[in-house]
Amino acid sequence: MIPRTLFNADHEAFRDSFRRFVEKEVSPFHDNWEEQGFVDREVWRKAGENGFLCMTMPEAYGGAGADRLYSVAQMEEIARAGVSGIGFGLHSEIVAPYILHYGTEAQKQKYLPLLATGEMVGAIAMSEPAAGSDLQGVKTTAIRQADGSYLLNGSKTFITNGWHADLVIVVAKTDPAAGEQRGGKGTSLLLVEQGMEGFSKGKRLKKLGMKAQDTSELFFDNVKVPAENLLGGAAFEGRGFICLMEQLPWERLQIAIGAVASAQAAIDWTVQYVKDRKVFGQPVANYQNTRYTLAELQTEVQVARVFVDKCCELVCEDKLDTATASMAKYWCSDLQCKVMDECVQLHGGYGYMWEYPITRAYADARVQRIYGGTNEIMKEVISRGMGLGGR
């Protein structure tokens, strides 16, 4: 295998520390969390106490000022352990960066320290019943009132961390007329807090996989959002779509990172299984089909890892472009699903049993090709980057 040069000794020490945290505070309880449909809130507080949330935020706002590779190591460990219920990545590397990059100083001071300690859980509300990958089709509105506040109305669905969320970044049209004329124009981002009158959470959604990850519907019925809760303040009114587009490369790369780590874990589990499992008097690993299948999968995952590691280098230098991130997201999530399917097959009937990690990983993997923009949308983005037209 090609040695990885992405991480230094400090990154690996952090990885070991987080792995021990997962083994002690997450894995023993994950089965129960899958049954109840959400992780216990206490694990968020423990993660915060141990410095495992918002590591890349500046120290002035409660973070560690770490580079993004610490978060990459964390994402890989979560995928390796198959503990898909904990939404640390979205909280720390999607929600918090929006506030850091676009928030006013007052917003940073108010929210980032609470996100870093786990006192607040963050979510971002983009998807709607009629607008998933098409963010320009958002129907939720936030109309400015005479006193400067915004009246927020609409609904969101498929919101990760939605049920636990204390703070939600809501994508809404503050100028619906502009949006109708020019797509993403007139879109803004609002910081909505748990407890605001008119903000309610629907049922936790039952999903094919990621069963311990709380995923909810959110409803906004004449929610009065103060002017100071417009992300970035008045200067960012109507610029929400631009902010979303700027953050998408890193968000999509995160999906690729998890996909490759999960695929490698599946191969590792399967290699051990086929060595132990006997059929017709000999280990399954002795059959040529088994060896060739795993050799092919390992080759593809190695290729994917080299590509993703390069993308990680680029994102740390702020050089990762949208088309390359889209390549990583679509190709690696497609590969993840392929690996899971082949590894389930090599497990035979046991690959269909929920008690086996490969079965859960198979179910968890399927959504990777959907969220963050469907893989079909990724191909559109890539083709446009090649200068190819489209409607």
Coordinates of C-alpha atoms in Angstrom, one line a residue:
M1 CA 0.0 0.0 0.0
I2 CA 1.1 3.6 -0.6
P3 CA 2.2 5.2 2.6
R4 CA 0.1 8.2 3.6
T5 CA 2.0 11.4 4.1
L6 CA -1.0 13.6 4.8
F7 CA -0.8 13.5 8.6
N8 CA 2.0 14.3 11.1
A9 CA 2.7 12.9 14.5
D10 CA 0.3 15.3 16.2
H11 CA -2.5 14.4 13.9
E12 CA -2.0 10.7 14.6
A13 CA -1.8 11.3 18.4
F14 CA -5.1 13.1 18.1
R15 CA -6.5 10.2 16.1
D16 CA -5.5 7.7 18.8
S17 CA -7.1 9.9 21.5
F18 CA -10.3 10.2 19.6
R19 CA -10.4 6.5 18.8
R20 CA -10.2 5.7 22.5
F21 CA -13.0 8.2 23.1
V22 CA -15.2 6.4 20.5
E23 CA -14.4 3.0 22.0
K24 CA -15.4 4.2 25.5
E25 CA -18.1 6.7 25.0
V26 CA -19.7 5.9 21.7
S27 CA -19.4 2.3 20.4
P28 CA -20.8 0.6 23.6
F29 CA -24.0 2.7 23.4
H30 CA -24.5 2.9 19.6
D31 CA -26.9 -0.1 19.4
N32 CA -29.2 1.5 21.9
W33 CA -29.0 4.8 20.1
E34 CA -30.0 3.1 16.9
E35 CA -33.1 1.7 18.6
Q36 CA -34.1 5.1 20.1
G37 CA -33.3 7.0 16.9
F38 CA -30.8 9.6 18.4
V39 CA -27.6 9.7 20.4
D40 CA -27.7 10.7 24.0
R41 CA -27.1 14.4 24.6
E42 CA -24.4 13.6 27.1
V43 CA -22.0 12.4 24.4
W44 CA -22.0 15.9 23.0
R45 CA -21.0 17.4 26.3
K46 CA -18.3 14.8 26.8
A47 CA -16.9 15.4 23.3
G48 CA -16.8 19.1 24.1
E49 CA -15.0 18.5 27.4
N50 CA -12.4 16.5 25.6
G51 CA -11.8 19.1 22.9
F52 CA -13.4 17.0 20.1
L53 CA -15.8 19.7 18.8
C54 CA -14.9 22.7 16.7
M55 CA -11.2 21.9 16.8
T56 CA -10.5 24.2 13.8
M57 CA -12.2 27.2 15.3
P58 CA -9.8 29.9 16.7
E59 CA -8.9 29.7 20.4
A60 CA -10.5 33.0 20.9
Y61 CA -13.9 31.4 20.2
G62 CA -13.3 28.2 22.2
G63 CA -11.6 26.1 19.5
A64 CA -8.1 24.7 19.3
G65 CA -7.0 26.7 16.2
A66 CA -6.2 23.3 14.6
D67 CA -5.9 22.7 10.9
R68 CA -8.6 20.7 9.1
L69 CA -6.5 17.5 9.1
Y70 CA -7.5 17.0 12.7
S71 CA -11.1 17.0 11.6
V72 CA -10.2 14.6 8.7
A73 CA -8.7 12.2 11.2
Q74 CA -11.9 12.4 13.3
M75 CA -14.2 11.8 10.3
E76 CA -12.1 8.7 9.3
E77 CA -12.3 7.3 12.8
I78 CA -16.1 7.7 13.0
A79 CA -16.4 5.9 9.6
R80 CA -13.9 3.2 10.6
A81 CA -15.9 2.4 13.8
G82 CA -19.2 2.5 12.0
V83 CA -20.7 4.9 14.5
S84 CA -22.8 7.0 12.0
G85 CA -25.1 8.4 14.7
I86 CA -22.8 11.2 16.0
G87 CA -23.1 14.3 13.9
F88 CA -19.9 15.9 15.0
G89 CA -18.7 16.6 11.5
L90 CA -21.7 18.7 10.4
H91 CA -21.7 20.5 13.7
S92 CA -17.9 21.3 13.8
E93 CA -17.1 21.5 10.1
I94 CA -20.2 22.9 8.4
V95 CA -22.2 24.9 10.9
A96 CA -19.3 26.4 12.9
P97 CA -17.4 27.5 9.8
Y98 CA -20.4 29.4 8.4
I99 CA -20.4 31.4 11.6
L100 CA -16.7 31.9 11.6
H101 CA -16.4 32.9 7.9
Y102 CA -19.6 35.0 7.6
G103 CA -20.8 35.9 11.1
T104 CA -20.5 39.2 12.8
E105 CA -18.1 39.5 15.7
A106 CA -21.0 39.4 18.1
Q107 CA -22.4 36.2 16.5
K108 CA -19.0 34.5 16.7
Q109 CA -18.6 35.4 20.4
K110 CA -22.1 34.3 21.2
Y111 CA -22.3 31.0 19.4
L112 CA -18.9 29.5 18.7
P113 CA -17.8 28.9 22.3
L114 CA -21.1 27.1 23.0
L115 CA -20.8 24.9 20.0
A116 CA -17.2 24.1 21.0
T117 CA -18.3 22.9 24.5
G118 CA -21.3 20.9 23.2
E119 CA -23.7 23.1 25.2
M120 CA -25.2 23.9 21.8
V121 CA -25.8 21.5 19.0
G122 CA -25.8 23.0 15.5
A123 CA -27.7 22.1 12.4
I124 CA -28.1 23.7 9.0
A125 CA -31.5 23.7 7.3
M126 CA -31.3 23.7 3.5
S127 CA -33.5 20.9 2.2
E128 CA -37.3 21.3 1.8
P129 CA -40.0 18.9 0.8
A130 CA -39.8 20.3 -2.8
A131 CA -36.2 21.5 -2.8
G132 CA -33.3 19.1 -2.2
S133 CA -30.3 19.5 -4.4
D134 CA -31.9 22.5 -6.0
L135 CA -31.1 25.2 -3.4
Q136 CA -32.4 27.9 -5.8
G137 CA -35.9 26.4 -5.4
V138 CA -36.1 27.2 -1.6
K139 CA -39.6 28.3 -0.7
T140 CA -39.0 29.3 3.0
T141 CA -39.3 33.0 3.4
A142 CA -38.0 35.5 5.9
I143 CA -39.6 38.9 5.3
R144 CA -38.1 42.0 6.9
Q145 CA -40.5 43.8 9.2
A146 CA -40.7 47.5 10.1
D147 CA -38.7 47.0 13.3
G148 CA -35.8 45.3 11.4
S149 CA -36.7 41.7 12.4
Y150 CA -37.5 38.9 10.0
L151 CA -40.8 37.0 9.9
L152 CA -39.7 33.4 9.0
N153 CA -42.2 30.9 7.5
G154 CA -41.7 27.6 5.9
S155 CA -40.5 24.0 6.6
K156 CA -37.4 22.0 6.2
T157 CA -36.8 18.2 6.0
F158 CA -34.0 15.7 6.3
I159 CA -32.2 17.9 8.8
T160 CA -29.2 16.2 10.4
N161 CA -28.9 17.0 14.2
G162 CA -32.3 18.6 13.7
W163 CA -34.0 17.1 16.8
H164 CA -31.1 17.9 19.2
A165 CA -30.3 21.3 17.5
D166 CA -30.2 24.4 19.7
L167 CA -29.0 26.5 16.8
V168 CA -30.1 26.1 13.2
I169 CA -28.7 28.1 10.2
V170 CA -31.8 28.4 8.1
V171 CA -31.7 29.1 4.3
A172 CA -34.6 31.4 3.4
K173 CA -35.6 33.9 0.8
T174 CA -35.5 37.4 2.2
D175 CA -36.3 38.8 -1.2
P176 CA -38.6 36.2 -2.9
A177 CA -39.2 38.4 -5.9
A178 CA -35.5 38.6 -6.7
G179 CA -35.3 34.8 -6.2
E180 CA -38.0 34.2 -8.8
Q181 CA -36.1 36.3 -11.4
R182 CA -32.5 35.3 -10.8
G183 CA -32.4 31.9 -9.1
G184 CA -30.3 32.1 -5.9
K185 CA -30.6 35.9 -5.6
G186 CA -32.5 37.1 -2.5
T187 CA -31.4 34.1 -0.4
S188 CA -30.1 34.8 3.2
L189 CA -29.0 32.7 6.1
L190 CA -30.6 33.2 9.5
L191 CA -29.6 32.0 12.9
V192 CA -32.6 30.4 14.6
E193 CA -32.4 29.3 18.2
Q194 CA -34.4 26.6 20.0
G195 CA -37.2 28.3 22.0
M196 CA -38.0 31.0 19.4
E197 CA -41.8 31.3 19.3
G198 CA -43.2 29.5 16.2
F199 CA -40.1 27.3 15.7
S200 CA -41.0 23.6 16.2
K201 CA -39.5 20.3 15.4
G202 CA -41.4 17.5 13.7
K203 CA -41.0 13.8 14.2
R204 CA -37.6 12.1 14.0
L205 CA -37.5 10.5 10.6
K206 CA -37.1 6.8 10.3
K207 CA -34.4 6.0 7.7
L208 CA -32.9 3.1 5.8
G209 CA -29.5 3.7 7.6
M210 CA -27.8 6.0 10.0
K211 CA -30.5 5.1 12.4
A212 CA -28.8 6.7 15.5
Q213 CA -28.4 10.0 13.7
D214 CA -31.4 12.3 14.6
T215 CA -32.9 13.5 11.4
S216 CA -35.9 15.8 11.7
E217 CA -38.4 18.0 10.0
L218 CA -38.4 21.6 11.1
F219 CA -41.3 24.0 11.0
F220 CA -41.3 27.8 11.1
D221 CA -44.6 29.5 11.7
N222 CA -44.3 33.3 11.9
V223 CA -41.0 33.0 13.7
K224 CA -39.7 36.5 14.6
V225 CA -36.0 36.4 14.0
P226 CA -34.1 39.5 15.4
A227 CA -32.1 41.5 12.9
E228 CA -28.9 40.6 14.7
N229 CA -29.6 36.9 13.9
L230 CA -29.1 37.5 10.1
L231 CA -25.8 35.7 9.5
G232 CA -23.2 38.3 8.7
G233 CA -25.6 41.2 9.5
A234 CA -27.2 43.5 7.0
A235 CA -24.2 43.4 4.6
F236 CA -25.0 39.7 3.9
E237 CA -28.7 40.1 3.3
G238 CA -29.4 38.4 -0.1
R239 CA -25.9 36.8 -0.2
G240 CA -26.8 33.5 1.3
F241 CA -26.6 31.5 -1.9
I242 CA -23.0 32.8 -2.5
C243 CA -22.0 31.7 1.0
L244 CA -23.5 28.2 0.4
M245 CA -21.6 27.8 -2.9
E246 CA -18.3 28.9 -1.3
Q247 CA -18.6 26.3 1.4
L248 CA -19.7 23.4 -0.8
P249 CA -16.3 22.1 -1.8
W250 CA -15.3 21.4 1.8
E251 CA -18.7 19.9 2.6
R252 CA -18.6 17.6 -0.4
L253 CA -15.0 16.5 0.4
Q254 CA -16.2 15.5 3.8
I255 CA -18.6 13.0 2.2
A256 CA -15.7 11.6 0.2
I257 CA -13.5 11.3 3.2
G258 CA -16.1 9.3 5.1
A259 CA -16.8 7.2 2.0
V260 CA -13.2 6.1 1.6
A261 CA -12.7 5.4 5.3
S262 CA -15.9 3.4 5.5
A263 CA -15.0 1.4 2.4
Q264 CA -11.6 0.5 3.8
A265 CA -13.3 -0.6 7.1
A266 CA -15.6 -2.8 5.1
I267 CA -12.7 -4.4 3.3
D268 CA -10.9 -5.0 6.6
W269 CA -13.9 -6.6 8.2
T270 CA -14.5 -8.8 5.2
V271 CA -10.9 -9.9 5.0
Q272 CA -11.1 -11.1 8.6
Y273 CA -14.5 -12.8 8.0
V274 CA -13.4 -14.8 4.9
K275 CA -10.3 -16.0 6.7
D276 CA -12.5 -17.3 9.6
R277 CA -15.5 -18.5 7.7
K278 CA -15.3 -22.0 6.2
V279 CA -17.3 -23.3 3.3
F280 CA -17.0 -26.9 2.0
G281 CA -14.2 -27.5 4.5
Q282 CA -12.0 -24.6 3.7
P283 CA -11.9 -20.8 4.4
V284 CA -13.8 -18.6 2.1
A285 CA -10.6 -16.7 1.5
N286 CA -9.1 -19.8 -0.3
Y287 CA -11.4 -19.4 -3.2
Q288 CA -10.1 -17.4 -6.2
N289 CA -13.3 -15.4 -6.6
T290 CA -13.0 -14.1 -3.0
R291 CA -9.3 -13.1 -3.4
Y292 CA -9.8 -11.5 -6.8
T293 CA -12.9 -9.6 -5.6
L294 CA -11.1 -8.2 -2.5
A295 CA -8.0 -7.4 -4.6
E296 CA -10.1 -5.4 -7.0
L297 CA -11.9 -3.5 -4.2
Q298 CA -8.7 -2.7 -2.4
T299 CA -7.1 -1.4 -5.6
E300 CA -10.0 1.0 -6.2
V301 CA -10.1 2.2 -2.6
Q302 CA -6.3 2.8 -2.7
V303 CA -6.8 4.9 -5.8
A304 CA -9.6 6.8 -4.1
R305 CA -7.6 7.4 -0.9
V306 CA -4.7 9.0 -2.9
F307 CA -7.1 11.3 -4.7
V308 CA -8.9 12.3 -1.5
D309 CA -5.7 12.9 0.3
K310 CA -4.6 15.2 -2.4
C311 CA -8.0 17.0 -2.2
C312 CA -7.4 17.3 1.6
E313 CA -4.0 19.0 0.9
L314 CA -5.8 21.4 -1.5
V315 CA -8.5 22.3 0.9
C316 CA -6.0 23.1 3.6
E317 CA -4.4 25.5 1.1
D318 CA -7.9 26.9 0.2
K319 CA -7.3 25.7 -3.4
L320 CA -9.9 23.0 -3.7
D321 CA -12.3 23.9 -6.5
T322 CA -15.9 23.0 -6.9
A323 CA -15.5 20.6 -9.8
T324 CA -12.7 18.6 -8.1
A325 CA -14.7 18.3 -4.9
S326 CA -17.7 17.1 -6.9
M327 CA -15.5 14.5 -8.5
A328 CA -14.4 13.3 -5.1
K329 CA -17.9 13.2 -3.7
Y330 CA -19.6 11.4 -6.6
W331 CA -16.8 8.9 -7.3
C332 CA -16.0 7.9 -3.8
S333 CA -19.6 7.6 -2.7
D334 CA -20.3 5.4 -5.7
L335 CA -17.3 3.3 -4.9
Q336 CA -18.4 3.1 -1.2
C337 CA -21.7 1.6 -2.3
K338 CA -20.0 -0.8 -4.6
V339 CA -17.6 -2.0 -1.9
M340 CA -20.4 -2.5 0.6
D341 CA -22.4 -4.6 -1.9
E342 CA -19.5 -6.8 -2.7
C343 CA -18.6 -7.2 0.9
V344 CA -22.1 -8.1 1.9
Q345 CA -22.1 -10.8 -0.8
L346 CA -18.9 -12.3 0.6
H347 CA -20.5 -12.4 4.1
G348 CA -23.3 -14.6 2.7
G349 CA -26.4 -14.8 4.8
Y350 CA -24.6 -13.1 7.7
G351 CA -24.1 -10.0 5.6
Y352 CA -27.9 -9.5 5.9
M353 CA -27.9 -9.7 9.7
W354 CA -28.1 -6.3 11.5
E355 CA -25.7 -7.5 14.2
Y356 CA -22.9 -7.5 11.7
P357 CA -21.1 -4.2 11.0
I358 CA -21.1 -4.7 7.3
T359 CA -24.9 -4.8 7.2
R360 CA -25.2 -1.5 9.0
A361 CA -22.5 0.0 6.9
Y362 CA -24.3 -1.1 3.7
A363 CA -27.5 0.6 4.9
D364 CA -25.6 3.7 6.0
A365 CA -23.7 4.1 2.7
R366 CA -26.7 4.5 0.4
V367 CA -27.5 8.1 1.4
Q368 CA -23.9 9.2 0.5
R369 CA -24.9 9.3 -3.2
I370 CA -27.9 11.6 -2.3
Y371 CA -27.1 14.2 0.2
G372 CA -24.6 17.0 -0.3
G373 CA -26.1 17.2 -3.8
T374 CA -27.0 14.0 -5.7
N375 CA -24.3 12.4 -7.7
E376 CA -26.2 13.3 -10.8
I377 CA -25.8 17.0 -9.8
M378 CA -22.1 16.4 -9.2
K379 CA -21.7 15.3 -12.8
E380 CA -23.5 18.4 -14.0
V381 CA -21.1 20.5 -11.9
I382 CA -18.1 18.7 -13.4
S383 CA -19.3 18.9 -16.9
R384 CA -19.9 22.7 -16.6
G385 CA -16.3 23.0 -15.3
M386 CA -15.2 21.3 -18.6
G387 CA -17.0 24.0 -20.5
L388 CA -19.9 21.9 -21.5
G389 CA -23.3 23.6 -21.7
G390 CA -26.7 22.6 -20.3
R391 CA -30.0 24.0 -19.6

